[in-house]
Coordinates of N, CA and C in Angstrom, one line a residue:
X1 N 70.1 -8.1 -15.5 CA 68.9 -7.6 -16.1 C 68.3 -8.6 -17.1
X2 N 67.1 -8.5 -17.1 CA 66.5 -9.9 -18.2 C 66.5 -8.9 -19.9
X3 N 66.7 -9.8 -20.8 CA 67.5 -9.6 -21.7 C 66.3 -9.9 -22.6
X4 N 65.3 -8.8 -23.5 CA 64.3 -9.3 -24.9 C 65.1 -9.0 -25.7
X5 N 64.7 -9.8 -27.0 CA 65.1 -9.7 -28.5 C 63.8 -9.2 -29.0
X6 N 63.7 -8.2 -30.0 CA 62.5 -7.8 -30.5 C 62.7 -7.6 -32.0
X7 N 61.9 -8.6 -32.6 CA 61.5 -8.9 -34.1 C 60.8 -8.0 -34.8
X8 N 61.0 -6.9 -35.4 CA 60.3 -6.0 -35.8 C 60.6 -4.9 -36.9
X9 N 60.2 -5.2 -37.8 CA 60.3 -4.8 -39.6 C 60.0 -3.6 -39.1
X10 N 59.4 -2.1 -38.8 CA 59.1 -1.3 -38.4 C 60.1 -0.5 -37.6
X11 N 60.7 0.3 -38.3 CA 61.5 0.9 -37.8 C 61.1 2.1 -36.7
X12 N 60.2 3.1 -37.2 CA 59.4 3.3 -35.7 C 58.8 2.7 -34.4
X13 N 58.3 1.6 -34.9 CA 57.9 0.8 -33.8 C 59.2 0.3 -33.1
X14 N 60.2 -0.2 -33.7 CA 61.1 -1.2 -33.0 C 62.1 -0.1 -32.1
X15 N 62.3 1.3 -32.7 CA 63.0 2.1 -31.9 C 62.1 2.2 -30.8
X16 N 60.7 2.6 -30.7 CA 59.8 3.3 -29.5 C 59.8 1.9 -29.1
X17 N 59.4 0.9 -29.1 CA 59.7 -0.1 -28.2 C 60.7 -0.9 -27.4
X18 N 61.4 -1.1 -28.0 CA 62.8 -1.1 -27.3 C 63.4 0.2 -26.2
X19 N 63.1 1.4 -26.7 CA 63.4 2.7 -25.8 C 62.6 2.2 -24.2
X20 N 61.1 1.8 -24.4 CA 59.8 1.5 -24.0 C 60.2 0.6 -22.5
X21 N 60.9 -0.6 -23.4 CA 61.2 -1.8 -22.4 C 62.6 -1.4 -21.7
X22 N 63.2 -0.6 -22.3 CA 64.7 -0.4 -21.6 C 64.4 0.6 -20.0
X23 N 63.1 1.8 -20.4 CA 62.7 2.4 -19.2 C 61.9 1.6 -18.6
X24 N 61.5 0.1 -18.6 CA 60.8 -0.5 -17.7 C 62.0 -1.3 -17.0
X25 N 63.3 -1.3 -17.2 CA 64.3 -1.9 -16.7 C 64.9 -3.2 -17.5
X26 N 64.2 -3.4 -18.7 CA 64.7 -4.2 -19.3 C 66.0 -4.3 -20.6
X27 N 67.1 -5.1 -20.7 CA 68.2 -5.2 -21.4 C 67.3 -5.4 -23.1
X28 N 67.1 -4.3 -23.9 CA 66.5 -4.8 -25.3 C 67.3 -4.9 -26.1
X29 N 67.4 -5.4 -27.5 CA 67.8 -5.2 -28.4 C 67.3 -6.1 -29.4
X30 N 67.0 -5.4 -30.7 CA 66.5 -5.6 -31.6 C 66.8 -5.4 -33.3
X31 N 66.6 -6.2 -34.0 CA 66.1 -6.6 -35.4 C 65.4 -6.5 -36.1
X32 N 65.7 -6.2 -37.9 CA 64.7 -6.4 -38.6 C 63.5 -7.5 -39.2
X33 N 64.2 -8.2 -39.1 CA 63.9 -9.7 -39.7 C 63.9 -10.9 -39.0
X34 N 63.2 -11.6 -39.4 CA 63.3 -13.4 -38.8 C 64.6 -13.9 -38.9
X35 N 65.5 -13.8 -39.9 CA 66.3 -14.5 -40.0 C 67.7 -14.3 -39.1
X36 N 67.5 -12.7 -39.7 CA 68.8 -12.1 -38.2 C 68.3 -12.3 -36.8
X37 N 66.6 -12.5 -36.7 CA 66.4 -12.8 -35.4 C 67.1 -14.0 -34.5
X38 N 66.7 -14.7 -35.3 CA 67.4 -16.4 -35.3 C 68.9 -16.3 -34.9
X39 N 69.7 -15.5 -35.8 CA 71.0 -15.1 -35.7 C 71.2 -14.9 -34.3
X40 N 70.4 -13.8 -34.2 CA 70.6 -13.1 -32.8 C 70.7 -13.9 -31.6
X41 N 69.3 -14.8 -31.2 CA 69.0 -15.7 -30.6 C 70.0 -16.4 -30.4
X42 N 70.7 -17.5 -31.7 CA 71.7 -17.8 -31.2 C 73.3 -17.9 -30.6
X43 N 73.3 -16.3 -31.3 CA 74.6 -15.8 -30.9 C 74.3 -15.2 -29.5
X44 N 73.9 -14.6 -28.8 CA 73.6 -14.1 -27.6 C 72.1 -14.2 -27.2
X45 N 71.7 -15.5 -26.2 CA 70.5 -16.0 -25.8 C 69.9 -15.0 -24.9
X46 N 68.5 -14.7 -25.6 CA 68.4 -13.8 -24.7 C 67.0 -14.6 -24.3
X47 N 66.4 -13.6 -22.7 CA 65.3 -13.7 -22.1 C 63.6 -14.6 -22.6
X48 N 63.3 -13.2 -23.3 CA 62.3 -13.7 -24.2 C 62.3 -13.1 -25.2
X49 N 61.6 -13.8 -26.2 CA 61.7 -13.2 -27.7 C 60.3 -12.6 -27.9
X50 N 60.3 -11.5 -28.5 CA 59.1 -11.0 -28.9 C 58.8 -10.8 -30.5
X51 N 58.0 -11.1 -31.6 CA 57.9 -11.5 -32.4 C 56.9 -10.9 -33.3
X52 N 56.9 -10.1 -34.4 CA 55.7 -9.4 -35.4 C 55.7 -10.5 -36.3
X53 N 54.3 -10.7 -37.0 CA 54.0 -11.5 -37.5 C 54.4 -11.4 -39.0
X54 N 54.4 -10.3 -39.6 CA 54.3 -9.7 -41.2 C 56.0 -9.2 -40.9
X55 N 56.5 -9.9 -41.4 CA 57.8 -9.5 -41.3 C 58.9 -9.7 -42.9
X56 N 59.3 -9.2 -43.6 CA 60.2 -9.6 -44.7 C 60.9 -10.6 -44.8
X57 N 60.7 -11.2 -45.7 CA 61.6 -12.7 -45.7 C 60.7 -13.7 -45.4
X58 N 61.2 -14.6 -44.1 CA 60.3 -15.4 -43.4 C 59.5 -14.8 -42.6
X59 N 58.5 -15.1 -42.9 CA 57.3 -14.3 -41.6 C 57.7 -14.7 -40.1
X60 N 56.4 -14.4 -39.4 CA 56.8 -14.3 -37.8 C 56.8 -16.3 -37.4
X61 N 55.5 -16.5 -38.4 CA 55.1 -17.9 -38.1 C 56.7 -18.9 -38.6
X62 N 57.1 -19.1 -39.5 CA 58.2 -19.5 -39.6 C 59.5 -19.0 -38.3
X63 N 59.4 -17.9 -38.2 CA 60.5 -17.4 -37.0 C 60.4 -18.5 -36.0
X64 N 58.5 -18.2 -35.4 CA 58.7 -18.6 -34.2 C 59.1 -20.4 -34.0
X65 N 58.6 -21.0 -35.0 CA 59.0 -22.7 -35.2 C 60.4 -23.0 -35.5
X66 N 61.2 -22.1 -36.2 CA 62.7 -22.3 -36.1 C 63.5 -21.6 -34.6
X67 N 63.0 -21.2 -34.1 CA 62.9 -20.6 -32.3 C 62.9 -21.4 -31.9
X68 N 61.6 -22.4 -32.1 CA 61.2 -23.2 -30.9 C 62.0 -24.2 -30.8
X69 N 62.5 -24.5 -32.6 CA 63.2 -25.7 -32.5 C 64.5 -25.9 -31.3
X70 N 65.3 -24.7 -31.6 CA 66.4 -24.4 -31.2 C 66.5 -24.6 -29.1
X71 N 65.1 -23.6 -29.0 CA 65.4 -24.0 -27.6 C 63.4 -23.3 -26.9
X72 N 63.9 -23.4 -25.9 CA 62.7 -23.9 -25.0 C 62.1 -22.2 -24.5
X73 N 62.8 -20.4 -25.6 CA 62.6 -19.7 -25.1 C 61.4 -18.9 -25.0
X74 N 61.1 -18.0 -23.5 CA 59.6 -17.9 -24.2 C 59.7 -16.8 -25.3
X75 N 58.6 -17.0 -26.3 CA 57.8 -16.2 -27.3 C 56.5 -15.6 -27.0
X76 N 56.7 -14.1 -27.4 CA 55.3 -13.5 -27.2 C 55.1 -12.6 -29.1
X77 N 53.9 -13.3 -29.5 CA 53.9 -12.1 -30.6 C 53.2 -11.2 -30.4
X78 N 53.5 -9.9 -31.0 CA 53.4 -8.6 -30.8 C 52.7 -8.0 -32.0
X79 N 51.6 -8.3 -32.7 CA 51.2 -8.0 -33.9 C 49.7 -7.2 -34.0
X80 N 49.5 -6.9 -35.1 CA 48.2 -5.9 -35.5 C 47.4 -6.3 -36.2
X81 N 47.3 -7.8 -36.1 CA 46.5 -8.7 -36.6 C 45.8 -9.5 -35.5
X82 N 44.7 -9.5 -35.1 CA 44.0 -9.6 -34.5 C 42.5 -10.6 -34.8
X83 N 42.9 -11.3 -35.7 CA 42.0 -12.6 -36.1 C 42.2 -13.5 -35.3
X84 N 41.2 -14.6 -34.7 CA 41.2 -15.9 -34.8 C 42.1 -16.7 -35.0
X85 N 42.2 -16.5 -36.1 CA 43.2 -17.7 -37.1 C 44.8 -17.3 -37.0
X86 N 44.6 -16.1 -36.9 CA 46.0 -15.6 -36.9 C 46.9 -15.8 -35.2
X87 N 45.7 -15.8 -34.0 CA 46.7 -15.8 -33.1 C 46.5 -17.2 -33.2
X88 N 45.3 -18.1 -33.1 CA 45.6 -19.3 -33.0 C 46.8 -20.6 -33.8
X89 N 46.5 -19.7 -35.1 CA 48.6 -20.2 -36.0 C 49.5 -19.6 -35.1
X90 N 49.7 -18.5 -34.5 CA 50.7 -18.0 -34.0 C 51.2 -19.3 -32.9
X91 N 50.1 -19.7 -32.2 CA 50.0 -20.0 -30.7 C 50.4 -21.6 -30.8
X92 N 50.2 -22.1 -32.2 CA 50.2 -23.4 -32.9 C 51.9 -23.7 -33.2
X93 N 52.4 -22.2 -33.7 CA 53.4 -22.6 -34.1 C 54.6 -22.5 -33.4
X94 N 54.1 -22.2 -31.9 CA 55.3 -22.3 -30.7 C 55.2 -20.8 -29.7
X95 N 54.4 -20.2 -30.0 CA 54.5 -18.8 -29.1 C 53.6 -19.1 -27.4
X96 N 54.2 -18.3 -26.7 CA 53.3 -19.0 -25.6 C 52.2 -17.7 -25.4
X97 N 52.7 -16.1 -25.8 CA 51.3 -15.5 -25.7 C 51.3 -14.9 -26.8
X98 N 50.3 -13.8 -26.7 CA 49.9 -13.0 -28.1 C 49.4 -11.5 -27.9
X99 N 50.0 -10.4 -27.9 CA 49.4 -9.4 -27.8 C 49.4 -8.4 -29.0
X100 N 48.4 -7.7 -29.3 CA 47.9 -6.9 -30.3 C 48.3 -5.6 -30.1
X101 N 49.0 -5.3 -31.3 CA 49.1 -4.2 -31.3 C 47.9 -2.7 -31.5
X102 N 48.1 -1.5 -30.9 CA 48.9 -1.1 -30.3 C 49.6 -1.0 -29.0
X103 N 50.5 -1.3 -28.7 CA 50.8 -2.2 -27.4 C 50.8 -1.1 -26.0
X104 N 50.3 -1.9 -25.4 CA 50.6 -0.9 -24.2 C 51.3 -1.2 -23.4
X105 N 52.7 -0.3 -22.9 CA 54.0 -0.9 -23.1 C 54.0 -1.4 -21.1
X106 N 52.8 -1.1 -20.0 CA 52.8 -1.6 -19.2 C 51.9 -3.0 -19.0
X107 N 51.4 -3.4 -19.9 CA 50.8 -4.6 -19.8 C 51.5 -5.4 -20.5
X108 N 52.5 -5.1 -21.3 CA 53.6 -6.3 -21.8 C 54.3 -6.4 -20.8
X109 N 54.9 -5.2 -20.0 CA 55.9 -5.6 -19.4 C 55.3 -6.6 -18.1
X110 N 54.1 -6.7 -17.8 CA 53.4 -7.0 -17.0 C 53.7 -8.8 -17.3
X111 N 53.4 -8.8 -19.1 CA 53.2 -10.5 -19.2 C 54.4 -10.6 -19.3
X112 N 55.4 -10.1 -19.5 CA 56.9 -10.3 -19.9 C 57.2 -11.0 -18.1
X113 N 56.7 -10.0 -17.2 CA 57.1 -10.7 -15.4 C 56.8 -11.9 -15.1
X114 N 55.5 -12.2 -16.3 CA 54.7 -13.1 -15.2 C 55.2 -14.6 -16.1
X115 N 55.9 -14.3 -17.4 CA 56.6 -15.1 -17.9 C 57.3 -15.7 -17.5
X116 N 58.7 -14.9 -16.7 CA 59.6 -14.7 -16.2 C 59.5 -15.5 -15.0
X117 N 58.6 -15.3 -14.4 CA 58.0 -15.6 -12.7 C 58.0 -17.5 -13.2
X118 N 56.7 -17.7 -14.2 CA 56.5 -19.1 -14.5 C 57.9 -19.9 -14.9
X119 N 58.8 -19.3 -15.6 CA 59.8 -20.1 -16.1 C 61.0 -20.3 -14.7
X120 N 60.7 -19.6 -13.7 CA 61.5 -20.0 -12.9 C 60.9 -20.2 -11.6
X121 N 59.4 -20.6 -11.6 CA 58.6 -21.4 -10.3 C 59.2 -22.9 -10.5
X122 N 59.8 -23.2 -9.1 CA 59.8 -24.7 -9.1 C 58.6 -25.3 -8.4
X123 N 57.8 -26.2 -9.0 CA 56.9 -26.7 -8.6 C 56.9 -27.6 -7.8
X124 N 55.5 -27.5 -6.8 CA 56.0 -28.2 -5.5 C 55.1 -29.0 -5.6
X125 N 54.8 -30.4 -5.9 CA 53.8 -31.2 -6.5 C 53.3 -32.0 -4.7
X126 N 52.5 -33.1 -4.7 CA 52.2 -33.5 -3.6 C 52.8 -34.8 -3.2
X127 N 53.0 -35.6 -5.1 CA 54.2 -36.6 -5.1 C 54.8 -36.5 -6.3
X128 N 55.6 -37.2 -6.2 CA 57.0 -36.9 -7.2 C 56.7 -37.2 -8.4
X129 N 55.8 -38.7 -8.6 CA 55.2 -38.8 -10.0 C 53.8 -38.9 -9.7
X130 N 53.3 -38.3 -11.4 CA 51.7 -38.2 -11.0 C 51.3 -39.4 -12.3
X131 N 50.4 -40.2 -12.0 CA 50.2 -41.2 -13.1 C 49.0 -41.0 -13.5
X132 N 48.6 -40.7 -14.8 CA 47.2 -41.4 -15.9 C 47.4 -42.4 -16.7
X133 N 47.4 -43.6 -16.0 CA 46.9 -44.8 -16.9 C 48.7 -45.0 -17.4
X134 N 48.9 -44.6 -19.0 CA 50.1 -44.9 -18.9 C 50.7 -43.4 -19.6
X135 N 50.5 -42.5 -18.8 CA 50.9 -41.4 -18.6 C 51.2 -40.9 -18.0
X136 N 52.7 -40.5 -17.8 CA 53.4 -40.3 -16.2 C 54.2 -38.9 -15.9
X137 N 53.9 -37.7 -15.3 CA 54.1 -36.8 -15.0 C 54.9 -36.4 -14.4
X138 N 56.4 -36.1 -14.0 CA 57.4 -36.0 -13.1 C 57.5 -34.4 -12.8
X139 N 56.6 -33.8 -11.9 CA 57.0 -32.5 -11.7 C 58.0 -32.2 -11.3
X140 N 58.8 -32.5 -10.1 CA 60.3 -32.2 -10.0 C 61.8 -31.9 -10.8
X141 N 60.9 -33.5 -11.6 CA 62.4 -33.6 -12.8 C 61.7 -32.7 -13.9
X142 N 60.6 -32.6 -14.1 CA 60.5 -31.6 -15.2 C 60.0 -32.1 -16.6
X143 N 59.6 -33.9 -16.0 CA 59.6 -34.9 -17.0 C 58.3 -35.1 -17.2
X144 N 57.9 -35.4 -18.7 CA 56.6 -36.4 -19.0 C 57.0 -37.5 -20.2
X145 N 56.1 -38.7 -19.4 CA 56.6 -39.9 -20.1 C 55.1 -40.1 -20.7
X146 N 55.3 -40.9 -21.8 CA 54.0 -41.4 -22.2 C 54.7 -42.9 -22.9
X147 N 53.8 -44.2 -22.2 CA 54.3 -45.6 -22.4 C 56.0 -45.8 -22.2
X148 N 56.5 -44.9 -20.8 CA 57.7 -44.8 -20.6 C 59.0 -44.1 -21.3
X149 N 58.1 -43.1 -22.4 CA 59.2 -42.6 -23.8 C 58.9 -41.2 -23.3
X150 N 59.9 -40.2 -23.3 CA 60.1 -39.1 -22.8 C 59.2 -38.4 -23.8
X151 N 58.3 -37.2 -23.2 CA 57.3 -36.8 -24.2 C 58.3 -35.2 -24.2
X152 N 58.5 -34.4 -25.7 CA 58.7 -32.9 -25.4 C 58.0 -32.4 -25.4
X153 N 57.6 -31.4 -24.2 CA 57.2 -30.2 -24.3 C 57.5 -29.5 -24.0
X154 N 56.7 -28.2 -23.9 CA 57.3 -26.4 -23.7 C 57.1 -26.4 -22.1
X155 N 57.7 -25.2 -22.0 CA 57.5 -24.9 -20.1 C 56.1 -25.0 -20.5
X156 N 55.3 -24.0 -20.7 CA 54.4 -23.5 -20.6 C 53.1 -24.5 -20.7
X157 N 53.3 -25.8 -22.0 CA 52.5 -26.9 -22.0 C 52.9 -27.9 -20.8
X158 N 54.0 -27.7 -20.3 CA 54.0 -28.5 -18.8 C 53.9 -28.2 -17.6
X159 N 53.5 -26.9 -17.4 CA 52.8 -26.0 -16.2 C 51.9 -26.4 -16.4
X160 N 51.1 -26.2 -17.7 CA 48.9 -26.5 -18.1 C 49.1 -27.7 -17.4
X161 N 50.0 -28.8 -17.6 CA 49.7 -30.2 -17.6 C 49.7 -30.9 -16.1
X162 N 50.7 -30.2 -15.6 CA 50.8 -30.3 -14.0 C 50.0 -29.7 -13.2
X163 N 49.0 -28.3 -13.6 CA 48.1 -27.5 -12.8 C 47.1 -29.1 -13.1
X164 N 46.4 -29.3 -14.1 CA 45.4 -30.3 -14.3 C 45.8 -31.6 -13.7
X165 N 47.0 -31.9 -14.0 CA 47.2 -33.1 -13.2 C 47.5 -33.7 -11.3
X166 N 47.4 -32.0 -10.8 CA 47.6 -31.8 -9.1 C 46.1 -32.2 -9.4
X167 N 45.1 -31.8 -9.6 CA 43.8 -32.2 -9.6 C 43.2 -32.9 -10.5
X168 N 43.1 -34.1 -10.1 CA 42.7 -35.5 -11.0 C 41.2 -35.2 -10.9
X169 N 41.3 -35.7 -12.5 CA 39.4 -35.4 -12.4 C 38.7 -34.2 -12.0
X170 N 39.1 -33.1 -11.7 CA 38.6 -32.0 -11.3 C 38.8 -31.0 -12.6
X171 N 37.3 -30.5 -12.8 CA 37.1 -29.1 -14.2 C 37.7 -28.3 -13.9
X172 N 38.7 -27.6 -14.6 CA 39.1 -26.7 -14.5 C 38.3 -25.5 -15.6
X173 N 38.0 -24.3 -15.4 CA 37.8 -23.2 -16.0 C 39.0 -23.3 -17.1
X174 N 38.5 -22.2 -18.0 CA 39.7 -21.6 -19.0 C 40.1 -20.6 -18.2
X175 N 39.4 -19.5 -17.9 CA 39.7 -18.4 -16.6 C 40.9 -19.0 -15.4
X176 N 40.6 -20.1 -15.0 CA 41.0 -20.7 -14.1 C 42.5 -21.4 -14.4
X177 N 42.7 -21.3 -15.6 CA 44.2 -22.0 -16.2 C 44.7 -20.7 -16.5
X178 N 44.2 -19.9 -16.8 CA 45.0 -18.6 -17.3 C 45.6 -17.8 -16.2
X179 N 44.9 -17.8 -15.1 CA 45.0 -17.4 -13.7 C 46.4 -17.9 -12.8
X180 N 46.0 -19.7 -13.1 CA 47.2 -20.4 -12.1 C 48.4 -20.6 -13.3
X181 N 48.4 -20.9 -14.8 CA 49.6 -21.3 -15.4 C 49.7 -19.8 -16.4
X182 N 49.4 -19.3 -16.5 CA 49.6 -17.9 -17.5 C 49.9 -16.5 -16.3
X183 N 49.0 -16.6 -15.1 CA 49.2 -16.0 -14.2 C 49.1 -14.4 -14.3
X184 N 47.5 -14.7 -15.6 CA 46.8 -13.1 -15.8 C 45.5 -13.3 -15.3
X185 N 45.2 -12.5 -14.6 CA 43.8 -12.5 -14.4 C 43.1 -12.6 -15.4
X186 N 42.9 -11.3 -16.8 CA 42.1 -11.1 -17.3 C 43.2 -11.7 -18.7
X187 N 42.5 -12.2 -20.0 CA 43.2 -12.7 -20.7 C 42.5 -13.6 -22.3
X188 N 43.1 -13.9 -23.1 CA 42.4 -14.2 -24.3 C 42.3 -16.2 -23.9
X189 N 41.1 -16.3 -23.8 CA 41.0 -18.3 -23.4 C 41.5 -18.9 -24.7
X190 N 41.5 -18.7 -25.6 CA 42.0 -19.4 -26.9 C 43.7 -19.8 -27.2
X191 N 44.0 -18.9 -26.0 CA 46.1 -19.2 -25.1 C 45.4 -20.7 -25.1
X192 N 44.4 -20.6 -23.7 CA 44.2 -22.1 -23.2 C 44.1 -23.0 -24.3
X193 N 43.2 -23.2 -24.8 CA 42.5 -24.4 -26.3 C 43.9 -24.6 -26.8
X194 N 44.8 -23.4 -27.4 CA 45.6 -24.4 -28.6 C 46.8 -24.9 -27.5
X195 N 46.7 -24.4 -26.5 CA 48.0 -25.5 -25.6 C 47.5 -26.6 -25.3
X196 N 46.4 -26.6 -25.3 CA 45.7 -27.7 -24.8 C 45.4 -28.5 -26.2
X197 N 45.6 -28.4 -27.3 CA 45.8 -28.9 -28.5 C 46.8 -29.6 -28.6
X198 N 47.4 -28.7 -28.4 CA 49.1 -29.2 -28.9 C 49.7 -30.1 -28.1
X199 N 49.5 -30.0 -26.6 CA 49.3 -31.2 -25.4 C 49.0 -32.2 -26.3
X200 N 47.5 -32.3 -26.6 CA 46.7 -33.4 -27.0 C 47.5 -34.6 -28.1
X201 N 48.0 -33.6 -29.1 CA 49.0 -34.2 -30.0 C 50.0 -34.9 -29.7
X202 N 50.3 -34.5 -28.6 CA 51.9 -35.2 -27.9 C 51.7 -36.4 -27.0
X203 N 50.4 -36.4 -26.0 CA 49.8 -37.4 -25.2 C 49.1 -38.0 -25.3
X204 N 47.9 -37.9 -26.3 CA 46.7 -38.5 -26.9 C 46.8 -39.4 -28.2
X205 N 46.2 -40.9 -28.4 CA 46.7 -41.9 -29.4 C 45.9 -41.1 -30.2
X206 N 44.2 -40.5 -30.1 CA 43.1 -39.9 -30.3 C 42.8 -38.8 -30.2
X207 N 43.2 -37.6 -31.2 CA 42.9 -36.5 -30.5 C 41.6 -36.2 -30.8
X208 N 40.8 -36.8 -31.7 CA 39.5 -36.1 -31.5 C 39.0 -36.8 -30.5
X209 N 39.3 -38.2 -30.1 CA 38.7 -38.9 -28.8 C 39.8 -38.9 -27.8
X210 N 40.2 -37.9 -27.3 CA 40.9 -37.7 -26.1 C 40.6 -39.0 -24.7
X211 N 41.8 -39.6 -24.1 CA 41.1 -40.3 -23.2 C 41.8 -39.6 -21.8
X212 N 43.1 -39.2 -21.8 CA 43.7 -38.0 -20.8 C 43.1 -36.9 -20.2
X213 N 43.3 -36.1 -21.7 CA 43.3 -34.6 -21.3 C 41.7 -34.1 -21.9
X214 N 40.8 -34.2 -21.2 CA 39.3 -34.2 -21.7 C 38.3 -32.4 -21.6
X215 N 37.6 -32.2 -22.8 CA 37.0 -31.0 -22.6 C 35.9 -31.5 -22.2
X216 N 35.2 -30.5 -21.0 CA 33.7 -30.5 -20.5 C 33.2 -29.4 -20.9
X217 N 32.2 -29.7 -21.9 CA 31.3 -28.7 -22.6 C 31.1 -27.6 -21.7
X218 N 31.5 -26.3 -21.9 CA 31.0 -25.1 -21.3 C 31.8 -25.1 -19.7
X219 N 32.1 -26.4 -19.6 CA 33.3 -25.8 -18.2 C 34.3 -25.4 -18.3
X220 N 35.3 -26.9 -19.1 CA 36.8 -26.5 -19.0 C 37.3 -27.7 -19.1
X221 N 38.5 -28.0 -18.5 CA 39.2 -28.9 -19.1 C 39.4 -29.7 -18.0
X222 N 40.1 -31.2 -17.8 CA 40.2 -32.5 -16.8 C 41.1 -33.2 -17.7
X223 N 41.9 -33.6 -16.7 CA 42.9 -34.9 -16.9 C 42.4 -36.0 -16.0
X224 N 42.2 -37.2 -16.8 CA 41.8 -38.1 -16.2 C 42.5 -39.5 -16.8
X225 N 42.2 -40.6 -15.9 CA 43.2 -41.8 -16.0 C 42.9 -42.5 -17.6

């Protein structure tokens, strides 16, 4: 059974949720805090981690960057904060989605599948390395090089990077990234922008002059040589 950790100061919420995910078939168990979260995480690795933002101690934002350090698991925050700024720091600081509370406990489990589904699609590229200039894409091995030096990223920023890079020079939608590498129809485009940020930082000498990973006003996004 796939195995969440659930981060959550909220003693009502964390019991009905957890009860929530366990009748959708899933192994839960959960915490009050970031810190014991961490604990948890590393004592028994679980699935994916789900994460409230306003939490005692270290907030969610600190949680999820000491998470991410550790290992490559997905994160989804689960919070009642609903600003801008707030999912975009969430999304900055390692989480791969974001949903607002009050949750509705079949549309998580919905993103929790399609999480689940992404982190264990092996991709079936058309050749083994994909090159931009001197940016080199190994979808098989799972690798991205930049000037030959191993670049880190998350699954999630290396699914974006391989959907764009099967198609050289071709726009992609935000709709259209959310669809093939998030694998929701309907969904918040601002997921797309800060992975596509955070990409930028890792690949790009320029990130306000991107020469790779390029936005087209009002389309979407292109990897180019």
């Amino acid at each position: 059974m796939t195995a969440v950790l659930l981060i959550e100061d909220d003693d009502r919420i964390r019991l009905s949720l957890t009860m929530a995910l366990e009748d959708e078939g899933y192994t839960a168990y959960a915490v009050a805090t970031g810190e014991e979260g961490i604990a948890e995480q590393r004592r028994r690795r679980a699935d994916t981690v789900l994460v409230d933002l306003m939490l005692p101690g270290m907030d969610g934002y600190e949680c999820i960057r000491q998470l991410r350090r550790d290992d490559d698991v997905p994160i989804v925050v689960v919070s009642a904060r609903d600003d801008t700024h707030d999912i975009v720091a969430a999304l900055e600081a390692g989480a791969d989605d974001y949903v607002v509370k009050p949750v509705r406990v079949k549309e998580l489990a919905a993103r929790l599948r399609a999480l689940r589904r992404r982190s264990r699609t092996v991709l079936a590229p058309v050749t083994s390395v994909l090159t931009f200039g001197a940016l080199e894409i190994r979808p098989e091995a799972g690798e991205v090089r930049l000037d030959g030096v191993a670049v880190a990223v998350t699954r999630t920023e290396f699914r974006l990077l391989c959907e764009l890079a099967e198609h050289p020079g071709l726009v992609l939608s935000r709709q259209q990234l959310l669809q093939r590498v998030w694998e929701y129809e309907f969904g918040d485009e601002r997921v797309v922008d800060v992975h596509v940020g955070r990409l930028r930082q890792k690949i790009e000498a320029d990130t306000a002059r991107p020469r790779h990973l390029v936005t087209v006003r009002g389309l979407g996004y292109k990897l180019q040589p």
